[in-house]
Amino acid sequence: MASKLMRGTFVLTLGTYISRLLGILFVIPFAELVGAPAAGLYNIGYTQYMIFLSIATAGFPMAVSKFVSRYNSLGDYETSRKMFRAGIGVMLLTGFLAFIALYLLAPFLAAGAIGKEKLASGITQEDATYVIRMVSAGLIAVPIMSLIRGFFQGHQSMGPTAVSQVVEQIARIAFLLISVYAIMKIYNGSVITAVGYATFGAFVGAIGGLAVLWFYWVKRRGTLEAMKENKVPPSEISMKKLFRELFSYALPFVFVGLAIPFSQAVDTFTMIPAITASGNKFADTIYGLVTFYGRQIIMIPISLATAFGLTLVPTITKYYTNREYRQMHLQINQSFQMIMFLVMPAIAGIMVLAGPIYTAFYKYSAEGVLLLQWQAPLALLFSLFTVNAAILQGINKQKLAVISLALGLLTKICLNYPLSFYLHGQGSIIGTSVSFLVSILYSFAMIKRHAKFSYKQLIKRSLFILLLTVFMALALSVLESVIGMAIDYKHGRGEASIVLVISVAAGAAVYLYLAHKSHLLDRLLGTRFSFLRRKKARSV
């Protein structure tokens, strides 16, 4: 954790994990109040929102992060400051235009997702239109918030982003749960109205996040590098050329940021029609289980990769600009290895403990547990895609990141309908897995070619981590079976939570012990642990 990348990643990871954990915990009462079909409707609205948000931000937040890092490393703080001011104006305009567009297009998007016929749960095209229009309000505030986060990240200051993420999530969830409970339990309103207000929480959360960022801006204005005097004469480049440079950074971020929303959009427009055409009457329930319930859980380990991606872009850009290739390779290698070290055991844990996990959060469902087990490996694929894209953008190979996404998306479009028709929920998951695997293999090849990066050590470490993960999974499986003989987790959340807490604690202890005894932690994190052991030995 000695490097600035690791410190920044730790701060962002902590904030992102807290935010994700809150996002998981809110699902428990939310699912209890509205049910699986309505949760699927919630996800239909959010999927459209995320696509329009990515278009509205146009990749500006991460591009500004890269832009600020580059010009600050040259000592040209005035240019960074000028671009930040211009970026705020652009985000105000694009956010408002995206809000108008999504609001007006809501009926057409709803028709594509729901169809003309009422679903078995009673959800209609008009219901989906209402939910999409409610969530569209978030587009007014979120782009500005994202740009300010990118400005701080360009200075490798991750605290404001981390804290604002947590506050944004708390504000969103508090509004969501209070409004849903009030509508459903106090005013006896409809579940559709409740889901609409739940999605409006995106706007409320953004206001909370903006308030935090404004506090940090006022507090740190005197110490930010971009507020210092230039070390070099300010760039005389025109605003037109500055924006051209920024857009060359930004456009690839748009496409990469759309990777998961586009994949979800393919599910939105193909899963329900395909499963319904196969004769299954519970298409909307299966859609909710896959795209909302299961994905909420696997997004927890994915948040680690998100944090790495946010910190990698400005860091890799700095080393690449300064031609410090050895440091760049060290950071890439360390990032990959930490992803493997943390995400692989998380996947194994989710697969082994899928029953207690699902029951603790949503109540037991045999189909829900099975789909969660199928989805668990997606966490590693999503994580590697995010980190690979960040590396390609850090070395100015943005076009290759876009090609990687396009290859995966094309694969998803071709596979999703037939797989969903024949295999239902599992089919959609297989389609997503294959599509991201195609993207990852291509980006790995491009990183090797253009960053001159060798995967030899990464492959060796990954195989070793896999071996430790298998040992942990076996121990976890035996322990879960033994505890399950005494406590039947299927009876309720209380029993499932007990099994889950004991099993996770034991599994983590086994994994960390094996990593410690095999010196894997020393190799990943430096010599600190070895130093402590030597110091202890001398004291004895």
PDB file of N, CA, C and O in Angstrom, residues 361-425:
ATOM      1  N   PHE A 361     -30.557 -11.997   1.902  1.00  0.00           N
ATOM      2  CA  PHE A 361     -30.939 -10.738   1.272  1.00  0.00           C
ATOM      3  C   PHE A 361     -32.368 -10.737   0.731  1.00  0.00           C
ATOM      4  O   PHE A 361     -33.062  -9.729   0.815  1.00  0.00           O
ATOM      5  N   TYR A 362     -32.799 -11.852   0.147  1.00  0.00           N
ATOM      6  CA  TYR A 362     -34.058 -11.819  -0.577  1.00  0.00           C
ATOM      7  C   TYR A 362     -35.095 -12.864  -0.162  1.00  0.00           C
ATOM      8  O   TYR A 362     -36.167 -12.917  -0.748  1.00  0.00           O
ATOM      9  N   LYS A 363     -34.798 -13.750   0.753  1.00  0.00           N
ATOM     10  CA  LYS A 363     -35.581 -14.947   1.068  1.00  0.00           C
ATOM     11  C   LYS A 363     -35.233 -16.048   0.069  1.00  0.00           C
ATOM     12  O   LYS A 363     -34.930 -15.787  -1.093  1.00  0.00           O
ATOM     13  N   TYR A 364     -35.329 -17.291   0.534  1.00  0.00           N
ATOM     14  CA  TYR A 364     -34.836 -18.410  -0.266  1.00  0.00           C
ATOM     15  C   TYR A 364     -35.650 -18.600  -1.552  1.00  0.00           C
ATOM     16  O   TYR A 364     -36.878 -18.531  -1.559  1.00  0.00           O
ATOM     17  N   SER A 365     -34.922 -18.834  -2.631  1.00  0.00           N
ATOM     18  CA  SER A 365     -35.522 -19.158  -3.931  1.00  0.00           C
ATOM     19  C   SER A 365     -34.538 -20.064  -4.653  1.00  0.00           C
ATOM     20  O   SER A 365     -33.389 -19.660  -4.912  1.00  0.00           O
ATOM     21  N   ALA A 366     -34.951 -21.287  -4.972  1.00  0.00           N
ATOM     22  CA  ALA A 366     -34.053 -22.238  -5.627  1.00  0.00           C
ATOM     23  C   ALA A 366     -33.549 -21.679  -6.958  1.00  0.00           C
ATOM     24  O   ALA A 366     -32.353 -21.792  -7.278  1.00  0.00           O
ATOM     25  N   GLU A 367     -34.443 -21.045  -7.715  1.00  0.00           N
ATOM     26  CA  GLU A 367     -34.033 -20.482  -8.998  1.00  0.00           C
ATOM     27  C   GLU A 367     -33.112 -19.284  -8.810  1.00  0.00           C
ATOM     28  O   GLU A 367     -32.128 -19.119  -9.539  1.00  0.00           O
ATOM     29  N   GLY A 368     -33.398 -18.462  -7.812  1.00  0.00           N
ATOM     30  CA  GLY A 368     -32.552 -17.312  -7.535  1.00  0.00           C
ATOM     31  C   GLY A 368     -31.141 -17.734  -7.132  1.00  0.00           C
ATOM     32  O   GLY A 368     -30.149 -17.136  -7.560  1.00  0.00           O
ATOM     33  N   VAL A 369     -31.038 -18.780  -6.298  1.00  0.00           N
ATOM     34  CA  VAL A 369     -29.734 -19.290  -5.861  1.00  0.00           C
ATOM     35  C   VAL A 369     -28.951 -19.824  -7.059  1.00  0.00           C
ATOM     36  O   VAL A 369     -27.752 -19.541  -7.220  1.00  0.00           O
ATOM     37  N   LEU A 370     -29.608 -20.595  -7.915  1.00  0.00           N
ATOM     38  CA  LEU A 370     -28.951 -21.155  -9.093  1.00  0.00           C
ATOM     39  C   LEU A 370     -28.435 -20.058 -10.019  1.00  0.00           C
ATOM     40  O   LEU A 370     -27.283 -20.111 -10.487  1.00  0.00           O
ATOM     41  N   LEU A 371     -29.248 -19.045 -10.269  1.00  0.00           N
ATOM     42  CA  LEU A 371     -28.840 -17.958 -11.162  1.00  0.00           C
ATOM     43  C   LEU A 371     -27.699 -17.148 -10.556  1.00  0.00           C
ATOM     44  O   LEU A 371     -26.810 -16.680 -11.281  1.00  0.00           O
ATOM     45  N   LEU A 372     -27.690 -17.000  -9.233  1.00  0.00           N
ATOM     46  CA  LEU A 372     -26.589 -16.288  -8.579  1.00  0.00           C
ATOM     47  C   LEU A 372     -25.280 -17.055  -8.748  1.00  0.00           C
ATOM     48  O   LEU A 372     -24.226 -16.451  -8.992  1.00  0.00           O
ATOM     49  N   GLN A 373     -25.325 -18.373  -8.617  1.00  0.00           N
ATOM     50  CA  GLN A 373     -24.122 -19.183  -8.825  1.00  0.00           C
ATOM     51  C   GLN A 373     -23.609 -19.047 -10.256  1.00  0.00           C
ATOM     52  O   GLN A 373     -22.399 -18.965 -10.484  1.00  0.00           O
ATOM     53  N   TRP A 374     -24.513 -19.019 -11.214  1.00  0.00           N
ATOM     54  CA  TRP A 374     -24.110 -18.842 -12.604  1.00  0.00           C
ATOM     55  C   TRP A 374     -23.500 -17.460 -12.838  1.00  0.00           C
ATOM     56  O   TRP A 374     -22.574 -17.307 -13.642  1.00  0.00           O
ATOM     57  N   GLN A 375     -24.002 -16.461 -12.141  1.00  0.00           N
ATOM     58  CA  GLN A 375     -23.545 -15.093 -12.372  1.00  0.00           C
ATOM     59  C   GLN A 375     -22.227 -14.771 -11.688  1.00  0.00           C
ATOM     60  O   GLN A 375     -21.528 -13.844 -12.113  1.00  0.00           O
ATOM     61  N   ALA A 376     -21.878 -15.478 -10.640  1.00  0.00           N
ATOM     62  CA  ALA A 376     -20.705 -15.132  -9.838  1.00  0.00           C
ATOM     63  C   ALA A 376     -19.429 -14.915 -10.658  1.00  0.00           C
ATOM     64  O   ALA A 376     -18.722 -13.916 -10.455  1.00  0.00           O
ATOM     65  N   PRO A 377     -19.071 -15.804 -11.607  1.00  0.00           N
ATOM     66  CA  PRO A 377     -17.834 -15.585 -12.377  1.00  0.00           C
ATOM     67  C   PRO A 377     -17.814 -14.295 -13.190  1.00  0.00           C
ATOM     68  O   PRO A 377     -16.747 -13.818 -13.581  1.00  0.00           O
ATOM     69  N   LEU A 378     -19.000 -13.722 -13.442  1.00  0.00           N
ATOM     70  CA  LEU A 378     -19.035 -12.452 -14.177  1.00  0.00           C
ATOM     71  C   LEU A 378     -18.278 -11.349 -13.438  1.00  0.00           C
ATOM     72  O   LEU A 378     -17.812 -10.385 -14.071  1.00  0.00           O
ATOM     73  N   ALA A 379     -18.160 -11.466 -12.126  1.00  0.00           N
ATOM     74  CA  ALA A 379     -17.455 -10.445 -11.351  1.00  0.00           C
ATOM     75  C   ALA A 379     -16.018 -10.281 -11.830  1.00  0.00           C
ATOM     76  O   ALA A 379     -15.513  -9.155 -11.963  1.00  0.00           O
ATOM     77  N   LEU A 380     -15.340 -11.401 -12.118  1.00  0.00           N
ATOM     78  CA  LEU A 380     -13.956 -11.324 -12.589  1.00  0.00           C
ATOM     79  C   LEU A 380     -13.899 -10.774 -14.015  1.00  0.00           C
ATOM     80  O   LEU A 380     -13.019  -9.965 -14.330  1.00  0.00           O
ATOM     81  N   LEU A 381     -14.832 -11.175 -14.859  1.00  0.00           N
ATOM     82  CA  LEU A 381     -14.838 -10.688 -16.239  1.00  0.00           C
ATOM     83  C   LEU A 381     -15.098  -9.183 -16.293  1.00  0.00           C
ATOM     84  O   LEU A 381     -14.420  -8.446 -17.016  1.00  0.00           O
ATOM     85  N   PHE A 382     -16.093  -8.712 -15.530  1.00  0.00           N
ATOM     86  CA  PHE A 382     -16.371  -7.274 -15.473  1.00  0.00           C
ATOM     87  C   PHE A 382     -15.152  -6.516 -14.950  1.00  0.00           C
ATOM     88  O   PHE A 382     -14.803  -5.444 -15.455  1.00  0.00           O
ATOM     89  N   SER A 383     -14.498  -7.071 -13.922  1.00  0.00           N
ATOM     90  CA  SER A 383     -13.352  -6.406 -13.296  1.00  0.00           C
ATOM     91  C   SER A 383     -12.193  -6.286 -14.273  1.00  0.00           C
ATOM     92  O   SER A 383     -11.579  -5.220 -14.409  1.00  0.00           O
ATOM     93  N   LEU A 384     -11.866  -7.385 -14.955  1.00  0.00           N
ATOM     94  CA  LEU A 384     -10.753  -7.361 -15.900  1.00  0.00           C
ATOM     95  C   LEU A 384     -11.052  -6.435 -17.071  1.00  0.00           C
ATOM     96  O   LEU A 384     -10.158  -5.725 -17.561  1.00  0.00           O
ATOM     97  N   PHE A 385     -12.303  -6.408 -17.530  1.00  0.00           N
ATOM     98  CA  PHE A 385     -12.661  -5.504 -18.622  1.00  0.00           C
ATOM     99  C   PHE A 385     -12.425  -4.053 -18.211  1.00  0.00           C
ATOM    100  O   PHE A 385     -11.856  -3.257 -18.972  1.00  0.00           O
ATOM    101  N   THR A 386     -12.856  -3.697 -16.994  1.00  0.00           N
ATOM    102  CA  THR A 386     -12.708  -2.323 -16.511  1.00  0.00           C
ATOM    103  C   THR A 386     -11.243  -1.927 -16.405  1.00  0.00           C
ATOM    104  O   THR A 386     -10.842  -0.838 -16.839  1.00  0.00           O
ATOM    105  N   VAL A 387     -10.416  -2.790 -15.827  1.00  0.00           N
ATOM    106  CA  VAL A 387      -9.000  -2.485 -15.651  1.00  0.00           C
ATOM    107  C   VAL A 387      -8.280  -2.443 -16.998  1.00  0.00           C
ATOM    108  O   VAL A 387      -7.463  -1.545 -17.253  1.00  0.00           O
ATOM    109  N   ASN A 388      -8.588  -3.386 -17.883  1.00  0.00           N
ATOM    110  CA  ASN A 388      -7.956  -3.379 -19.208  1.00  0.00           C
ATOM    111  C   ASN A 388      -8.271  -2.095 -19.976  1.00  0.00           C
ATOM    112  O   ASN A 388      -7.398  -1.515 -20.620  1.00  0.00           O
ATOM    113  N   ALA A 389      -9.536  -1.678 -19.909  1.00  0.00           N
ATOM    114  CA  ALA A 389      -9.930  -0.445 -20.599  1.00  0.00           C
ATOM    115  C   ALA A 389      -9.183   0.752 -20.031  1.00  0.00           C
ATOM    116  O   ALA A 389      -8.745   1.641 -20.780  1.00  0.00           O
ATOM    117  N   ALA A 390      -9.026   0.789 -18.703  1.00  0.00           N
ATOM    118  CA  ALA A 390      -8.306   1.898 -18.068  1.00  0.00           C
ATOM    119  C   ALA A 390      -6.843   1.928 -18.521  1.00  0.00           C
ATOM    120  O   ALA A 390      -6.285   2.998 -18.771  1.00  0.00           O
ATOM    121  N   ILE A 391      -6.218   0.762 -18.637  1.00  0.00           N
ATOM    122  CA  ILE A 391      -4.821   0.700 -19.066  1.00  0.00           C
ATOM    123  C   ILE A 391      -4.683   1.180 -20.508  1.00  0.00           C
ATOM    124  O   ILE A 391      -3.785   1.979 -20.833  1.00  0.00           O
ATOM    125  N   LEU A 392      -5.559   0.712 -21.385  1.00  0.00           N
ATOM    126  CA  LEU A 392      -5.497   1.132 -22.788  1.00  0.00           C
ATOM    127  C   LEU A 392      -5.678   2.634 -22.934  1.00  0.00           C
ATOM    128  O   LEU A 392      -5.006   3.287 -23.744  1.00  0.00           O
ATOM    129  N   GLN A 393      -6.559   3.204 -22.132  1.00  0.00           N
ATOM    130  CA  GLN A 393      -6.778   4.644 -22.201  1.00  0.00           C
ATOM    131  C   GLN A 393      -5.606   5.393 -21.593  1.00  0.00           C
ATOM    132  O   GLN A 393      -5.256   6.484 -22.050  1.00  0.00           O
ATOM    133  N   GLY A 394      -4.984   4.817 -20.567  1.00  0.00           N
ATOM    134  CA  GLY A 394      -3.828   5.458 -19.950  1.00  0.00           C
ATOM    135  C   GLY A 394      -2.641   5.552 -20.889  1.00  0.00           C
ATOM    136  O   GLY A 394      -1.832   6.477 -20.789  1.00  0.00           O
ATOM    137  N   ILE A 395      -2.502   4.605 -21.829  1.00  0.00           N
ATOM    138  CA  ILE A 395      -1.385   4.623 -22.780  1.00  0.00           C
ATOM    139  C   ILE A 395      -1.815   5.207 -24.138  1.00  0.00           C
ATOM    140  O   ILE A 395      -1.164   4.965 -25.152  1.00  0.00           O
ATOM    141  N   ASN A 396      -2.921   5.959 -24.116  1.00  0.00           N
ATOM    142  CA  ASN A 396      -3.406   6.658 -25.317  1.00  0.00           C
ATOM    143  C   ASN A 396      -3.797   5.708 -26.450  1.00  0.00           C
ATOM    144  O   ASN A 396      -3.603   6.018 -27.631  1.00  0.00           O
ATOM    145  N   LYS A 397      -4.338   4.563 -26.096  1.00  0.00           N
ATOM    146  CA  LYS A 397      -4.860   3.627 -27.082  1.00  0.00           C
ATOM    147  C   LYS A 397      -6.374   3.495 -26.899  1.00  0.00           C
ATOM    148  O   LYS A 397      -6.932   2.407 -26.802  1.00  0.00           O
ATOM    149  N   GLN A 398      -7.025   4.666 -26.869  1.00  0.00           N
ATOM    150  CA  GLN A 398      -8.459   4.697 -26.601  1.00  0.00           C
ATOM    151  C   GLN A 398      -9.266   3.952 -27.663  1.00  0.00           C
ATOM    152  O   GLN A 398     -10.259   3.299 -27.359  1.00  0.00           O
ATOM    153  N   LYS A 399      -8.833   4.057 -28.904  1.00  0.00           N
ATOM    154  CA  LYS A 399      -9.576   3.399 -29.981  1.00  0.00           C
ATOM    155  C   LYS A 399      -9.631   1.887 -29.775  1.00  0.00           C
ATOM    156  O   LYS A 399     -10.627   1.228 -30.112  1.00  0.00           O
ATOM    157  N   LEU A 400      -8.560   1.332 -29.240  1.00  0.00           N
ATOM    158  CA  LEU A 400      -8.520  -0.111 -29.017  1.00  0.00           C
ATOM    159  C   LEU A 400      -9.507  -0.527 -27.931  1.00  0.00           C
ATOM    160  O   LEU A 400     -10.093  -1.610 -27.989  1.00  0.00           O
ATOM    161  N   ALA A 401      -9.693   0.347 -26.935  1.00  0.00           N
ATOM    162  CA  ALA A 401     -10.689   0.070 -25.895  1.00  0.00           C
ATOM    163  C   ALA A 401     -12.091   0.055 -26.500  1.00  0.00           C
ATOM    164  O   ALA A 401     -12.937  -0.763 -26.118  1.00  0.00           O
ATOM    165  N   VAL A 402     -12.341   0.947 -27.449  1.00  0.00           N
ATOM    166  CA  VAL A 402     -13.637   0.992 -28.120  1.00  0.00           C
ATOM    167  C   VAL A 402     -13.849  -0.264 -28.972  1.00  0.00           C
ATOM    168  O   VAL A 402     -14.936  -0.855 -28.980  1.00  0.00           O
ATOM    169  N   ILE A 403     -12.806  -0.676 -29.683  1.00  0.00           N
ATOM    170  CA  ILE A 403     -12.899  -1.896 -30.495  1.00  0.00           C
ATOM    171  C   ILE A 403     -13.180  -3.100 -29.602  1.00  0.00           C
ATOM    172  O   ILE A 403     -13.996  -3.974 -29.945  1.00  0.00           O
ATOM    173  N   SER A 404     -12.526  -3.152 -28.453  1.00  0.00           N
ATOM    174  CA  SER A 404     -12.749  -4.244 -27.495  1.00  0.00           C
ATOM    175  C   SER A 404     -14.214  -4.303 -27.078  1.00  0.00           C
ATOM    176  O   SER A 404     -14.829  -5.378 -27.057  1.00  0.00           O
ATOM    177  N   LEU A 405     -14.791  -3.140 -26.757  1.00  0.00           N
ATOM    178  CA  LEU A 405     -16.203  -3.085 -26.374  1.00  0.00           C
ATOM    179  C   LEU A 405     -17.097  -3.512 -27.533  1.00  0.00           C
ATOM    180  O   LEU A 405     -18.046  -4.287 -27.347  1.00  0.00           O
ATOM    181  N   ALA A 406     -16.797  -3.011 -28.736  1.00  0.00           N
ATOM    182  CA  ALA A 406     -17.636  -3.314 -29.897  1.00  0.00           C
ATOM    183  C   ALA A 406     -17.667  -4.813 -30.194  1.00  0.00           C
ATOM    184  O   ALA A 406     -18.723  -5.378 -30.500  1.00  0.00           O
ATOM    185  N   LEU A 407     -16.522  -5.462 -30.089  1.00  0.00           N
ATOM    186  CA  LEU A 407     -16.465  -6.909 -30.329  1.00  0.00           C
ATOM    187  C   LEU A 407     -17.329  -7.667 -29.326  1.00  0.00           C
ATOM    188  O   LEU A 407     -18.076  -8.579 -29.678  1.00  0.00           O
ATOM    189  N   GLY A 408     -17.225  -7.265 -28.054  1.00  0.00           N
ATOM    190  CA  GLY A 408     -18.016  -7.924 -27.020  1.00  0.00           C
ATOM    191  C   GLY A 408     -19.495  -7.671 -27.175  1.00  0.00           C
ATOM    192  O   GLY A 408     -20.316  -8.591 -27.025  1.00  0.00           O
ATOM    193  N   LEU A 409     -19.851  -6.423 -27.496  1.00  0.00           N
ATOM    194  CA  LEU A 409     -21.265  -6.076 -27.637  1.00  0.00           C
ATOM    195  C   LEU A 409     -21.897  -6.801 -28.822  1.00  0.00           C
ATOM    196  O   LEU A 409     -23.035  -7.285 -28.737  1.00  0.00           O
ATOM    197  N   LEU A 410     -21.172  -6.886 -29.918  1.00  0.00           N
ATOM    198  CA  LEU A 410     -21.674  -7.607 -31.088  1.00  0.00           C
ATOM    199  C   LEU A 410     -21.912  -9.081 -30.752  1.00  0.00           C
ATOM    200  O   LEU A 410     -22.925  -9.671 -31.163  1.00  0.00           O
ATOM    201  N   THR A 411     -21.004  -9.659 -29.980  1.00  0.00           N
ATOM    202  CA  THR A 411     -21.161 -11.053 -29.546  1.00  0.00           C
ATOM    203  C   THR A 411     -22.413 -11.213 -28.691  1.00  0.00           C
ATOM    204  O   THR A 411     -23.192 -12.159 -28.860  1.00  0.00           O
ATOM    205  N   LYS A 412     -22.626 -10.273 -27.772  1.00  0.00           N
ATOM    206  CA  LYS A 412     -23.792 -10.307 -26.887  1.00  0.00           C
ATOM    207  C   LYS A 412     -25.093 -10.207 -27.685  1.00  0.00           C
ATOM    208  O   LYS A 412     -26.057 -10.950 -27.430  1.00  0.00           O
ATOM    209  N   ILE A 413     -25.135  -9.299 -28.647  1.00  0.00           N
ATOM    210  CA  ILE A 413     -26.342  -9.113 -29.470  1.00  0.00           C
ATOM    211  C   ILE A 413     -26.668 -10.388 -30.247  1.00  0.00           C
ATOM    212  O   ILE A 413     -27.835 -10.786 -30.365  1.00  0.00           O
ATOM    213  N   CYS A 414     -25.644 -11.037 -30.775  1.00  0.00           N
ATOM    214  CA  CYS A 414     -25.862 -12.250 -31.585  1.00  0.00           C
ATOM    215  C   CYS A 414     -26.327 -13.434 -30.741  1.00  0.00           C
ATOM    216  O   CYS A 414     -27.131 -14.256 -31.200  1.00  0.00           O
ATOM    217  N   LEU A 415     -25.828 -13.528 -29.515  1.00  0.00           N
ATOM    218  CA  LEU A 415     -26.078 -14.714 -28.695  1.00  0.00           C
ATOM    219  C   LEU A 415     -27.288 -14.603 -27.772  1.00  0.00           C
ATOM    220  O   LEU A 415     -27.905 -15.625 -27.431  1.00  0.00           O
ATOM    221  N   ASN A 416     -27.638 -13.397 -27.352  1.00  0.00           N
ATOM    222  CA  ASN A 416     -28.548 -13.267 -26.214  1.00  0.00           C
ATOM    223  C   ASN A 416     -29.958 -13.798 -26.483  1.00  0.00           C
ATOM    224  O   ASN A 416     -30.523 -14.516 -25.641  1.00  0.00           O
ATOM    225  N   TYR A 417     -30.541 -13.479 -27.629  1.00  0.00           N
ATOM    226  CA  TYR A 417     -31.918 -13.927 -27.882  1.00  0.00           C
ATOM    227  C   TYR A 417     -32.012 -15.455 -27.968  1.00  0.00           C
ATOM    228  O   TYR A 417     -32.840 -16.057 -27.269  1.00  0.00           O
ATOM    229  N   PRO A 418     -31.201 -16.109 -28.822  1.00  0.00           N
ATOM    230  CA  PRO A 418     -31.325 -17.572 -28.886  1.00  0.00           C
ATOM    231  C   PRO A 418     -30.989 -18.265 -27.564  1.00  0.00           C
ATOM    232  O   PRO A 418     -31.658 -19.237 -27.184  1.00  0.00           O
ATOM    233  N   LEU A 419     -29.977 -17.784 -26.847  1.00  0.00           N
ATOM    234  CA  LEU A 419     -29.628 -18.406 -25.567  1.00  0.00           C
ATOM    235  C   LEU A 419     -30.732 -18.196 -24.529  1.00  0.00           C
ATOM    236  O   LEU A 419     -31.046 -19.108 -23.752  1.00  0.00           O
ATOM    237  N   SER A 420     -31.325 -17.000 -24.520  1.00  0.00           N
ATOM    238  CA  SER A 420     -32.423 -16.734 -23.579  1.00  0.00           C
ATOM    239  C   SER A 420     -33.652 -17.560 -23.926  1.00  0.00           C
ATOM    240  O   SER A 420     -34.391 -18.009 -23.040  1.00  0.00           O
ATOM    241  N   PHE A 421     -33.877 -17.778 -25.205  1.00  0.00           N
ATOM    242  CA  PHE A 421     -35.029 -18.571 -25.654  1.00  0.00           C
ATOM    243  C   PHE A 421     -34.906 -20.018 -25.172  1.00  0.00           C
ATOM    244  O   PHE A 421     -35.870 -20.594 -24.651  1.00  0.00           O
ATOM    245  N   TYR A 422     -33.726 -20.588 -25.298  1.00  0.00           N
ATOM    246  CA  TYR A 422     -33.555 -22.006 -24.967  1.00  0.00           C
ATOM    247  C   TYR A 422     -33.174 -22.243 -23.496  1.00  0.00           C
ATOM    248  O   TYR A 422     -33.582 -23.248 -22.906  1.00  0.00           O
ATOM    249  N   LEU A 423     -32.392 -21.313 -22.914  1.00  0.00           N
ATOM    250  CA  LEU A 423     -31.875 -21.535 -21.559  1.00  0.00           C
ATOM    251  C   LEU A 423     -32.388 -20.514 -20.541  1.00  0.00           C
ATOM    252  O   LEU A 423     -31.970 -20.561 -19.382  1.00  0.00           O
ATOM    253  N   HIS A 424     -33.216 -19.582 -20.989  1.00  0.00           N
ATOM    254  CA  HIS A 424     -33.817 -18.574 -20.110  1.00  0.00           C
ATOM    255  C   HIS A 424     -32.753 -17.757 -19.373  1.00  0.00           C
ATOM    256  O   HIS A 424     -31.876 -17.191 -20.004  1.00  0.00           O
ATOM    257  N   GLY A 425     -32.831 -17.670 -18.050  1.00  0.00           N
ATOM    258  CA  GLY A 425     -31.900 -16.826 -17.305  1.00  0.00           C
ATOM    259  C   GLY A 425     -30.454 -17.225 -17.487  1.00  0.00           C
ATOM    260  O   GLY A 425     -29.568 -16.375 -17.662  1.00  0.00           O
TER     261      GLY A 425
END
